[in-house]
Amino acid sequence: MAPGDFLRHYPPFDQLTAQEEQLVQAAVEIVRYARGASILHKGGAPSTHLYVVQSGAISFVDGGQVSQVLEEGEAFGYPSLLSGSPPVFDVVAASDVVLYRLPESAFRRLLDNVAVAEYFLKSLVARLRRTAAEAAPPPERSLATPLKYIMTRSPTFIEPDASVQTAAQLMHANQISSVLVRSDPPAILTDRDLRGRVLAAGLGPETPVRQVMTQPVKHLDSDTPVYAALLYMLTENIHHLVLVEEGEVVGVVSHTDLLRHQTHSPLYLQQQVAQTPAPATLARYADNITATVESLFQGGLGAAHIGQIISSLNDTLIRQLAKAAEASLGPPPTPYAWLVFGSEGRSEQLLLTDQDNALVYGEESPAAQAYFAALAQQVVEGLVAAGFPPCPGGYMATNWHRPLAEWEAIFAGWMRTPEPQALMEASIFFDFRVVHGDLSLEPLEQLLAESHQEAIFIGHLVRAAQEFAPPLGFFGRIRSEDGAVDLKKGGIAPIVGLARACALAAGSRERSTLERLVIAAEFGTISKEGAEILSETFQFLMNMRLRQQLAALRAHRPPTNLVQIDALSPVERRHLKEAFSSIRQLQDGIGATFRTGMLAGD
């Protein structure tokens, strides 16, 4: 195989122009080294070439210890070449090896190509961001499209003293479902307002608009991307959104506009479940969620943002199931709160997975025990019917419905006298989020906020995150089982655990992994560089896993956390290897900071 044909399969040479490929073909040399041969010397003369492994493997050696192994398609020599500094490792042939060698003059000419320069000069974080950007869909399909580009008409206004009949005639004439009201602050009158506040209330056509309008209006800047508007409308349970520019109203978008922009809109699914769920609705819920996730992902939305939207839909379903249970059982004997935790608590759940939920109620009594046991049973059964499998570990409200005082004692016990194995299993409880109910959980929130004072507890949380080992062999090679690696156990779970521990060490109440990393960096419980690496790596792994899971579903196979190494592109394999290596390094670094090696049992 000609060197150019080989190189174009590996980053960044897959980004070369035809002219640059000719340059490489003319300048590249083929060199061979026997096993054990020295290629570059630590502290010796700077490298004068860029090297790419064509076959075999080379080792980076420091003090007689192998720190990293590079294999087919991987490059070395460029840090020394670019800086003019001596190599910081001995580079040795780990086997008989064939290398492509590009002289400095040709290599520097390639750096005029932005993709090449970014690859060799920038960090893993920048390369992961570039990979995500290159996977984005065309602008007309992108959920990053600003709202102003899907706005179909200028706003229509009416005076607040006009009658609702005049407003209805104006809406009918313009074929619109809302009108804006000239008032301070601005208001809106929608078709739902006419039905619910006028007709259903028995008001006459002469009723002034000001009596039934919604004020102030919900609004966003016109540059807000579609995906953010979707999440906002889901959270606020609204169907019309006013757009503003520099404080001035410029238009309105409705849920219908967003439906047109997207085939499987979460707004449509929310409408289906935002009422007492019928058996048919529950039976279709998992399929509808899958279709919605697929549409959002194909629209260019990353897994982190999709998780927020899907969690909002799941919240709506849970609330409706709980309300249905209350309707059949009667009013609750004491205030309560329905909790979700784990990925759902962090708003990171995508396709439906095992249930993780619990119930907290106010005052203990026999009546409360019986009521909430029955309510938990009904809601959990409804979630099973909707496609949420029961939790194998039993972390469901059917087992975990207890009074607030008992929950406080449990949390305090976990924090003040932590037992490593129990804490590892219970750590997902610290991601709890209230979905339904009136009971304030401020006592539990306060315990979490004060947990940074419990150094042993934080140390055990870090240690629990270290138990998830990235699948790397001795020399930095990806270690697979039957050709596959588990992205959750090897990458996603350790990042989630590290973010949780570092955020709690900062006294934070944040739940999402990305927000926790931001807070931890601000408070110094993790370095800013470390937080940025974990953030980008987390999103890279989440997107990779989701893409594999959706492909499995399209092929009528069950989705898993596994990814086949051979199915990945060379770019993805390189990024995956670097991602696992970065996670391992940060596990070790954060573990040293919190002195996990000093914990009991080591």
Coordinates of C-alpha atoms in Angstrom, one line a residue:
M1 CA 0.0 0.0 0.0
A2 CA 1.3 3.4 -0.9
P3 CA 2.0 5.7 2.1
G4 CA -0.6 8.2 1.0
D5 CA -3.3 5.5 0.7
F6 CA -2.5 4.4 4.2
L7 CA -2.3 7.8 5.8
R8 CA -5.6 9.1 4.5
H9 CA -7.3 6.6 6.8
Y10 CA -5.9 8.2 9.9
P11 CA -6.3 11.6 11.5
P12 CA -5.4 14.3 10.7
F13 CA -4.2 13.1 7.2
D14 CA -7.8 12.3 6.3
Q15 CA -8.3 16.1 6.2
L16 CA -5.6 16.8 3.6
T17 CA -6.3 18.5 0.3
A18 CA -5.3 16.8 -3.0
Q19 CA -2.3 19.2 -3.2
E20 CA -1.2 18.4 0.4
E21 CA -1.6 14.6 -0.3
Q22 CA 0.8 15.1 -3.2
L23 CA 3.3 16.9 -0.9
V24 CA 3.2 14.0 1.6
Q25 CA 3.5 11.4 -1.1
A26 CA 6.6 13.1 -2.5
A27 CA 8.3 13.8 0.9
V28 CA 7.5 10.8 3.1
E29 CA 10.1 8.1 3.8
I30 CA 9.6 4.5 4.9
V31 CA 12.0 3.4 7.7
R32 CA 12.2 0.1 9.6
Y33 CA 13.5 -0.7 13.1
A34 CA 14.0 -4.0 14.7
R35 CA 12.5 -4.8 18.1
G36 CA 14.4 -2.9 20.8
A37 CA 16.0 -0.4 18.5
S38 CA 16.1 3.2 19.8
I39 CA 14.4 5.8 17.6
L40 CA 14.5 9.0 19.8
H41 CA 16.5 9.6 23.0
K42 CA 15.3 11.4 26.1
G43 CA 17.3 14.6 26.5
G44 CA 19.0 14.0 23.1
A45 CA 18.8 15.9 19.9
P46 CA 15.3 17.3 18.9
S47 CA 13.3 15.2 16.5
T48 CA 13.7 16.3 12.9
H49 CA 10.7 14.3 11.6
L50 CA 7.1 13.5 12.2
Y51 CA 6.7 9.7 12.6
V52 CA 3.6 7.6 11.9
V53 CA 3.4 3.9 12.9
Q54 CA 2.6 1.9 9.8
S55 CA 2.9 -1.5 11.5
G56 CA 4.2 -2.8 14.8
A57 CA 4.4 -0.8 17.9
I58 CA 6.7 1.7 19.6
S59 CA 7.1 2.4 23.4
F60 CA 7.6 5.6 25.3
V61 CA 10.1 4.7 28.0
D62 CA 11.1 6.8 31.1
G63 CA 13.5 5.6 33.7
G64 CA 13.3 2.1 32.3
Q65 CA 9.5 2.0 32.7
V66 CA 7.1 1.9 29.7
S67 CA 4.6 4.7 30.0
Q68 CA 2.7 4.4 26.7
V69 CA 2.6 2.3 23.6
L70 CA 1.6 3.7 20.1
E71 CA 0.3 1.4 17.4
E72 CA -0.8 1.6 13.8
G73 CA -1.8 5.0 12.6
E74 CA -0.5 6.9 15.7
A75 CA 2.0 9.7 15.4
F76 CA 5.0 10.8 17.5
G77 CA 8.0 13.1 17.4
Y78 CA 6.1 16.3 16.8
P79 CA 6.2 17.9 20.3
S80 CA 10.0 17.9 20.1
L81 CA 10.0 18.9 16.4
L82 CA 7.7 21.9 16.9
S83 CA 9.4 23.1 20.1
G84 CA 13.0 22.4 19.1
S85 CA 13.4 20.8 22.5
P86 CA 14.9 17.4 23.4
P87 CA 12.5 14.5 23.6
V88 CA 11.0 13.9 27.1
F89 CA 10.9 10.1 26.6
D90 CA 13.1 7.4 25.0
V91 CA 11.2 6.1 22.0
V92 CA 11.9 2.4 21.4
A93 CA 10.6 -0.1 18.9
A94 CA 8.4 -2.5 21.0
S95 CA 8.4 -4.9 18.1
D96 CA 9.7 -5.0 14.5
V97 CA 8.2 -1.7 13.3
V98 CA 7.6 0.1 10.0
L99 CA 7.3 3.9 10.2
Y100 CA 6.4 6.6 7.8
R101 CA 8.7 9.6 8.4
L102 CA 7.9 13.1 7.2
P103 CA 10.7 15.8 7.3
E104 CA 10.2 19.0 9.2
S105 CA 9.9 21.2 6.1
A106 CA 7.0 19.2 4.7
F107 CA 5.3 18.9 8.1
R108 CA 5.4 22.6 8.7
R109 CA 3.8 23.2 5.4
L110 CA 0.9 20.9 6.4
L111 CA 0.3 23.0 9.4
D112 CA -1.2 25.6 7.1
N113 CA -4.2 23.3 7.1
V114 CA -6.3 24.2 10.1
A115 CA -7.4 20.7 10.8
V116 CA -3.8 19.4 10.8
A117 CA -2.7 22.3 13.0
E118 CA -5.5 21.8 15.4
Y119 CA -4.7 18.1 15.7
F120 CA -1.1 18.5 16.5
L121 CA -1.1 21.8 18.3
K122 CA -4.3 21.6 20.4
S123 CA -5.4 19.4 23.3
L124 CA -7.7 16.4 23.5
V125 CA -10.5 18.8 24.5
A126 CA -10.2 20.8 21.3
R127 CA -10.1 17.6 19.2
L128 CA -13.2 16.2 20.8
R129 CA -15.1 19.4 20.2
R130 CA -14.0 19.4 16.6
T131 CA -15.2 15.8 16.2
A132 CA -18.6 16.8 17.6
A133 CA -18.8 19.8 15.3
E134 CA -18.0 17.7 12.2
A135 CA -20.9 15.4 13.1
A136 CA -23.4 18.2 13.1
P137 CA -26.3 18.1 10.6
P138 CA -27.0 20.6 7.9
P139 CA -28.2 24.0 9.4
E140 CA -31.8 23.5 8.2
R141 CA -32.1 20.4 10.3
S142 CA -30.1 21.5 13.2
L143 CA -31.6 22.0 16.7
A144 CA -29.0 24.6 17.1
T145 CA -30.9 26.8 14.6
P146 CA -31.8 30.2 16.3
L147 CA -35.5 30.6 16.8
K148 CA -35.6 33.7 14.6
Y149 CA -35.0 31.5 11.6
I150 CA -38.1 29.4 12.2
M151 CA -40.4 32.4 13.0
T152 CA -42.9 32.5 10.2
R153 CA -44.6 36.0 10.6
S154 CA -44.4 39.3 12.4
P155 CA -46.2 39.6 15.7
T156 CA -49.9 40.6 15.7
F157 CA -51.0 43.0 18.5
I158 CA -54.3 43.9 20.1
E159 CA -55.3 46.5 22.7
P160 CA -56.0 45.3 26.2
D161 CA -59.5 46.9 26.2
A162 CA -60.6 45.1 23.0
S163 CA -63.1 42.4 23.4
V164 CA -62.3 38.7 23.3
Q165 CA -64.6 38.4 20.3
T166 CA -62.4 41.0 18.4
A167 CA -59.3 39.0 19.4
A168 CA -60.9 35.7 18.2
Q169 CA -61.8 37.4 14.9
L170 CA -58.3 38.8 14.5
M171 CA -56.7 35.3 15.1
H172 CA -59.1 33.7 12.7
A173 CA -58.4 36.2 10.0
N174 CA -54.7 35.8 10.3
Q175 CA -54.8 32.1 10.8
I176 CA -52.8 32.3 14.0
S177 CA -53.3 30.8 17.5
S178 CA -52.3 33.8 19.6
V179 CA -52.2 37.6 19.7
L180 CA -49.9 39.9 21.7
V181 CA -51.4 42.5 23.9
R182 CA -50.0 46.1 24.0
S183 CA -49.5 46.4 27.7
D184 CA -46.7 47.0 30.2
P185 CA -45.3 44.4 30.5
P186 CA -46.5 42.8 27.3
A187 CA -49.1 40.1 27.5
I188 CA -50.5 37.3 25.3
L189 CA -53.9 35.8 24.5
T190 CA -53.9 32.3 23.1
D191 CA -56.5 30.0 21.7
R192 CA -56.2 27.9 24.9
D193 CA -57.0 31.1 26.9
L194 CA -60.2 31.6 24.9
R195 CA -61.2 28.0 25.5
G196 CA -60.3 27.7 29.2
R197 CA -60.8 31.3 30.5
V198 CA -63.7 32.5 28.4
L199 CA -65.8 29.6 27.0
A200 CA -65.3 27.2 29.9
A201 CA -65.8 30.0 32.4
G202 CA -69.1 31.1 30.8
L203 CA -67.8 34.6 29.9
G204 CA -69.4 36.6 27.1
P205 CA -67.9 37.8 23.8
E206 CA -67.7 41.4 25.2
T207 CA -65.2 40.3 27.9
P208 CA -62.1 42.6 27.7
V209 CA -58.9 41.0 26.7
R210 CA -57.1 42.3 29.8
Q211 CA -59.4 40.1 32.0
V212 CA -58.2 36.8 30.5
M213 CA -54.8 37.5 29.0
T214 CA -51.5 36.0 30.3
Q215 CA -49.2 38.6 31.8
P216 CA -46.2 38.8 31.8
V217 CA -45.5 36.6 28.7
K218 CA -42.9 33.9 28.7
H219 CA -40.1 35.0 26.4
L220 CA -36.7 34.2 25.1
D221 CA -34.1 36.0 22.9
S222 CA -34.6 35.4 19.2
D223 CA -31.1 34.0 19.0
T224 CA -31.9 31.1 21.4
P225 CA -31.4 27.7 19.7
V226 CA -34.4 25.5 19.0
Y227 CA -33.3 22.8 21.5
A228 CA -33.2 25.4 24.4
A229 CA -36.7 26.6 23.4
L230 CA -38.0 23.0 23.4
L231 CA -36.7 22.4 26.9
Y232 CA -38.1 25.7 28.2
M233 CA -41.5 25.1 26.8
L234 CA -41.6 21.6 28.2
T235 CA -40.5 22.9 31.7
E236 CA -42.9 25.8 31.7
N237 CA -45.7 23.8 30.0
I238 CA -46.5 26.5 27.5
H239 CA -47.4 26.3 23.8
H240 CA -46.5 29.9 22.7
L241 CA -43.2 31.6 23.2
V242 CA -42.5 35.3 22.6
L243 CA -39.2 36.3 20.9
V244 CA -37.4 39.5 21.8
E245 CA -34.4 41.3 20.5
E246 CA -32.8 44.0 22.7
G247 CA -35.9 44.1 24.8
E248 CA -38.3 44.5 21.9
V249 CA -40.9 41.9 20.9
V250 CA -40.2 40.7 17.4
G251 CA -42.4 37.6 17.0
V252 CA -44.0 34.5 18.5
V253 CA -43.2 30.8 17.9
S254 CA -45.7 28.1 18.8
H255 CA -45.4 24.4 19.5
T256 CA -46.7 24.0 16.0
D257 CA -43.7 25.8 14.5
L258 CA -41.4 23.5 16.5
L259 CA -43.4 20.5 15.4
R260 CA -42.8 21.5 11.8
H261 CA -39.1 21.9 12.5
Q262 CA -38.8 18.4 13.9
T263 CA -40.5 15.1 13.0
H264 CA -40.8 13.6 16.5
S265 CA -41.1 16.6 18.8
P266 CA -41.0 16.1 22.5
L267 CA -43.8 18.8 22.8
Y268 CA -46.1 16.4 21.0
L269 CA -45.2 13.5 23.3
Q270 CA -45.7 15.7 26.3
Q271 CA -49.2 16.5 25.2
Q272 CA -49.9 12.7 25.1
V273 CA -48.8 12.1 28.6
A274 CA -49.9 15.4 30.2
Q275 CA -53.2 13.8 31.2
T276 CA -54.2 10.6 33.0
P277 CA -52.1 8.1 31.0
A278 CA -54.2 5.5 29.2
P279 CA -52.9 1.9 28.8
A280 CA -52.4 2.5 25.1
T281 CA -50.3 5.7 25.8
L282 CA -48.2 3.8 28.3
A283 CA -47.6 0.9 25.9
R284 CA -46.3 3.2 23.3
Y285 CA -44.2 5.4 25.6
A286 CA -40.9 3.6 25.2
D287 CA -41.2 3.5 21.4
N288 CA -42.1 7.2 21.3
I289 CA -39.2 8.1 23.6
T290 CA -36.8 6.2 21.2
A291 CA -38.2 8.0 18.2
T292 CA -37.9 11.4 20.0
V293 CA -34.3 10.6 21.0
E294 CA -33.4 9.6 17.5
S295 CA -35.0 12.8 16.0
L296 CA -33.2 15.0 18.5
F297 CA -29.8 13.2 17.9
Q298 CA -30.2 13.4 14.1
G299 CA -31.1 17.1 14.6
G300 CA -27.6 17.7 16.0
L301 CA -28.4 17.7 19.7
G302 CA -25.8 16.2 22.0
A303 CA -26.6 13.5 24.5
A304 CA -26.3 15.9 27.4
H305 CA -29.0 18.2 26.1
I306 CA -31.2 15.3 25.0
G307 CA -31.0 14.0 28.5
Q308 CA -32.5 17.2 29.9
I309 CA -35.4 17.0 27.4
I310 CA -36.1 13.3 28.0
S311 CA -35.9 13.7 31.8
S312 CA -38.5 16.5 31.5
L313 CA -40.8 14.1 29.6
N314 CA -40.3 11.4 32.1
D315 CA -41.1 13.8 34.9
T316 CA -44.4 14.7 33.2
L317 CA -45.2 11.0 33.1
I318 CA -44.4 10.4 36.7
R319 CA -46.4 13.4 37.9
Q320 CA -49.5 12.1 35.9
L321 CA -49.1 8.6 37.3
A322 CA -48.8 10.0 40.9
K323 CA -51.9 12.2 40.4
A324 CA -53.8 9.2 39.0
A325 CA -52.8 7.2 42.1
E326 CA -53.9 10.1 44.4
A327 CA -57.3 10.2 42.6
S328 CA -57.9 6.5 43.2
L329 CA -56.5 6.4 46.8
G330 CA -57.8 9.8 48.0
P331 CA -55.8 12.7 49.4
P332 CA -52.5 11.8 50.9
P333 CA -52.6 11.8 54.8
T334 CA -49.4 13.9 55.0
P335 CA -47.3 15.8 52.4
Y336 CA -44.8 13.8 50.4
A337 CA -42.2 14.0 47.7
W338 CA -41.5 11.5 44.8
L339 CA -37.8 11.3 44.1
V340 CA -35.8 10.1 41.1
F341 CA -32.1 9.6 41.3
G342 CA -29.2 8.1 39.3
S343 CA -29.2 9.2 35.7
E344 CA -32.8 10.4 35.9
G345 CA -31.9 12.5 39.0
R346 CA -29.0 14.0 37.1
S347 CA -31.3 14.7 34.0
E348 CA -29.0 12.5 32.0
Q349 CA -31.3 9.6 31.1
L350 CA -31.8 9.0 27.4
L351 CA -33.3 5.7 26.3
L352 CA -35.4 4.1 29.1
T353 CA -33.4 2.2 31.7
D354 CA -34.0 0.7 35.1
Q355 CA -36.1 2.6 37.5
D356 CA -34.4 4.5 40.3
N357 CA -36.9 6.2 42.5
A358 CA -38.0 6.7 46.1
L359 CA -40.7 8.3 48.2
V360 CA -40.4 10.6 51.2
Y361 CA -43.4 11.5 53.4
G362 CA -43.9 13.8 56.3
E363 CA -45.4 12.3 59.5
E364 CA -45.2 8.6 60.2
S365 CA -48.4 6.8 61.0
P366 CA -50.0 3.4 60.1
A367 CA -52.3 5.3 57.6
A368 CA -49.3 6.9 56.0
Q369 CA -47.4 3.6 55.7
A370 CA -50.4 1.9 54.0
Y371 CA -51.2 4.9 51.7
F372 CA -47.7 5.5 50.4
A373 CA -47.0 1.7 50.0
A374 CA -50.1 1.6 47.7
L375 CA -49.2 4.8 45.9
A376 CA -45.7 3.6 45.3
Q377 CA -47.0 0.3 43.9
Q378 CA -49.3 2.0 41.5
V379 CA -46.7 4.5 40.1
V380 CA -44.0 1.8 39.8
E381 CA -46.4 -0.5 38.0
G382 CA -47.3 2.4 35.7
L383 CA -43.6 3.0 34.9
V384 CA -43.1 -0.7 34.2
A385 CA -46.1 -0.5 31.8
A386 CA -44.4 2.5 30.1
G387 CA -41.2 0.5 29.5
F388 CA -39.1 1.3 32.6
P389 CA -37.8 -2.1 33.8
P390 CA -37.8 -2.7 37.6
C391 CA -34.4 -1.9 39.3
P392 CA -32.5 -5.2 39.8
G393 CA -31.1 -3.7 43.0
G394 CA -34.5 -2.9 44.3
Y395 CA -33.9 0.9 44.4
M396 CA -37.6 1.8 43.8
A397 CA -40.3 3.5 45.9
T398 CA -42.0 0.2 46.6
N399 CA -39.0 -0.6 48.8
W400 CA -37.9 2.9 49.7
H401 CA -40.9 4.8 51.0
R402 CA -40.1 6.3 54.4
P403 CA -40.7 9.3 56.6
L404 CA -38.4 12.3 56.3
A405 CA -36.9 11.8 59.7
E406 CA -35.8 8.3 58.8
W407 CA -34.3 9.6 55.5
E408 CA -32.4 12.2 57.4
A409 CA -31.0 9.5 59.7
I410 CA -30.0 7.4 56.7
F411 CA -28.2 10.2 54.9
A412 CA -26.5 11.3 58.1
G413 CA -25.3 7.7 58.6
W414 CA -23.9 7.5 55.1
M415 CA -22.0 10.7 55.6
R416 CA -20.7 10.5 59.2
T417 CA -19.9 6.8 59.4
P418 CA -19.4 5.7 55.8
E419 CA -19.0 2.1 55.0
P420 CA -17.3 1.7 51.6
Q421 CA -19.4 -1.0 50.0
A422 CA -22.7 0.4 51.2
L423 CA -21.7 3.9 50.1
M424 CA -20.7 2.7 46.7
E425 CA -24.2 1.2 46.2
A426 CA -26.0 4.2 47.8
S427 CA -24.1 7.0 46.0
I428 CA -26.8 7.4 43.4
F429 CA -29.1 8.6 46.2
F430 CA -27.0 11.8 46.3
D431 CA -28.3 12.6 42.8
F432 CA -31.9 12.8 44.1
R433 CA -34.3 15.2 42.5
V434 CA -38.0 15.9 43.5
V435 CA -40.4 15.3 40.6
H436 CA -43.8 15.5 42.4
G437 CA -45.2 16.4 45.8
D438 CA -45.3 19.3 48.2
L439 CA -43.0 18.1 50.9
S440 CA -39.8 20.3 51.4
L441 CA -36.6 18.2 51.4
E442 CA -34.5 21.1 52.6
P443 CA -33.2 19.0 55.5
L444 CA -31.7 16.5 53.0
E445 CA -30.4 19.3 50.8
Q446 CA -28.7 20.8 53.8
L447 CA -27.0 17.6 54.7
L448 CA -25.7 17.4 51.2
A449 CA -24.5 21.0 51.3
E450 CA -22.7 20.3 54.6
S451 CA -21.1 17.0 53.4
H452 CA -17.9 18.8 52.4
Q453 CA -17.1 18.9 56.2
E454 CA -17.0 15.1 56.2
A455 CA -13.5 14.4 54.7
I456 CA -13.8 10.6 55.1
F457 CA -17.2 10.5 53.4
I458 CA -15.8 12.6 50.4
G459 CA -12.8 10.3 50.3
H460 CA -14.9 7.2 50.1
L461 CA -17.0 8.8 47.2
V462 CA -13.8 9.4 45.3
R463 CA -12.7 5.9 46.1
A464 CA -16.0 4.6 44.7
A465 CA -15.3 6.5 41.5
Q466 CA -11.9 4.9 41.3
E467 CA -13.5 1.4 41.4
F468 CA -14.6 1.9 37.8
A469 CA -11.4 1.2 35.9
P470 CA -11.0 2.5 32.3
P471 CA -10.3 -0.5 30.1
L472 CA -6.6 0.1 29.5
G473 CA -3.7 -2.4 29.5
F474 CA -0.3 -1.9 31.0
F475 CA 1.0 0.2 28.2
G476 CA -2.1 2.3 27.4
R477 CA -3.6 -0.1 25.0
I478 CA -7.4 -0.4 25.0
R479 CA -8.3 -3.7 26.6
S480 CA -11.4 -5.3 25.1
E481 CA -13.5 -8.3 25.8
D482 CA -14.6 -10.1 22.7
G483 CA -13.7 -7.0 20.8
A484 CA -15.9 -4.7 22.8
V485 CA -15.5 -2.2 25.7
D486 CA -18.2 -1.0 28.2
L487 CA -18.4 2.7 27.8
K488 CA -20.5 3.1 31.0
K489 CA -18.3 1.2 33.4
G490 CA -15.0 2.2 31.7
G491 CA -15.7 5.9 31.1
I492 CA -19.1 7.4 31.9
A493 CA -19.5 6.0 35.5
P494 CA -16.1 7.1 36.8
I495 CA -16.6 10.6 35.4
V496 CA -20.1 10.8 37.1
G497 CA -18.5 9.6 40.4
L498 CA -15.6 12.0 40.3
A499 CA -18.0 14.9 39.4
R500 CA -20.3 14.0 42.3
A501 CA -17.5 13.8 44.8
C502 CA -15.8 17.0 43.8
A503 CA -19.0 19.0 43.7
L504 CA -20.1 17.8 47.1
A505 CA -16.6 18.6 48.4
A506 CA -17.3 22.2 47.1
G507 CA -20.6 22.3 49.1
S508 CA -22.6 22.3 45.9
R509 CA -26.2 21.2 45.4
E510 CA -25.9 20.8 41.7
R511 CA -27.0 17.5 40.2
S512 CA -26.0 17.2 36.6
T513 CA -22.5 15.9 35.9
L514 CA -21.5 18.9 33.7
E515 CA -22.8 21.5 36.1
R516 CA -21.0 19.7 39.0
L517 CA -17.7 19.8 37.1
V518 CA -18.1 23.6 36.5
I519 CA -18.8 24.2 40.2
A520 CA -15.9 21.9 41.3
A521 CA -13.5 23.8 39.1
E522 CA -14.7 27.2 40.4
F523 CA -14.1 26.1 44.0
G524 CA -10.8 24.3 43.3
T525 CA -11.8 20.8 44.2
I526 CA -10.7 19.8 40.7
S527 CA -8.4 21.8 38.4
K528 CA -10.0 23.8 35.6
E529 CA -8.1 21.7 33.0
G530 CA -9.2 18.5 34.6
A531 CA -12.8 19.6 34.7
E532 CA -12.7 20.6 31.1
I533 CA -11.2 17.3 30.1
L534 CA -13.8 15.3 32.0
S535 CA -16.6 17.5 30.6
E536 CA -15.6 17.0 27.0
T537 CA -14.8 13.3 27.5
F538 CA -18.2 12.7 29.2
Q539 CA -20.0 14.2 26.3
F540 CA -17.9 12.3 23.7
L541 CA -18.6 9.0 25.5
M542 CA -22.3 9.7 26.0
N543 CA -22.7 10.6 22.3
M544 CA -20.7 7.5 21.2
R545 CA -22.8 5.2 23.4
L546 CA -26.1 6.8 22.2
R547 CA -25.1 6.4 18.5
Q548 CA -24.3 2.7 19.1
Q549 CA -27.6 2.2 21.0
L550 CA -29.7 3.8 18.3
A551 CA -27.9 1.7 15.6
A552 CA -28.7 -1.4 17.6
L553 CA -32.4 -0.5 17.9
R554 CA -32.6 0.2 14.2
A555 CA -31.1 -3.3 13.6
H556 CA -33.7 -4.8 16.1
R557 CA -31.0 -5.6 18.6
P558 CA -31.2 -4.6 22.3
P559 CA -29.2 -1.5 23.2
T560 CA -26.2 -2.0 25.5
N561 CA -23.3 0.0 26.9
L562 CA -20.9 -1.9 24.7
V563 CA -19.1 -0.6 21.7
Q564 CA -17.2 -2.8 19.2
I565 CA -13.7 -1.4 18.7
D566 CA -13.5 -2.5 15.1
A567 CA -16.7 -0.6 14.3
L568 CA -15.1 2.7 15.3
S569 CA -13.3 5.0 12.9
P570 CA -9.5 5.6 13.4
V571 CA -10.4 9.0 14.8
E572 CA -12.8 7.6 17.3
R573 CA -10.4 4.9 18.4
R574 CA -7.7 7.4 19.0
H575 CA -10.0 9.7 20.9
L576 CA -11.4 6.8 22.9
K577 CA -7.9 5.7 23.9
E578 CA -6.9 9.2 24.9
A579 CA -10.2 9.6 26.8
F580 CA -9.7 6.5 28.9
S581 CA -6.1 7.5 29.6
S582 CA -7.2 11.0 30.7
I583 CA -9.8 9.5 33.0
R584 CA -7.3 7.2 34.6
Q585 CA -4.8 10.0 35.2
L586 CA -7.5 12.2 36.8
Q587 CA -8.7 9.3 38.9
D588 CA -5.2 9.0 40.3
G589 CA -4.7 12.7 40.7
I590 CA -8.0 13.4 42.4
G591 CA -7.5 10.3 44.5
A592 CA -4.1 11.7 45.7
T593 CA -5.8 15.0 46.5
F594 CA -8.4 13.4 48.7
R595 CA -5.9 10.8 50.0
T596 CA -8.0 7.8 49.1
G597 CA -5.0 5.5 49.6
M598 CA -5.1 6.3 53.4
L599 CA -8.7 5.0 53.8
A600 CA -9.3 2.0 55.9
G601 CA -8.9 -1.3 54.1
D602 CA -6.0 -0.2 51.9

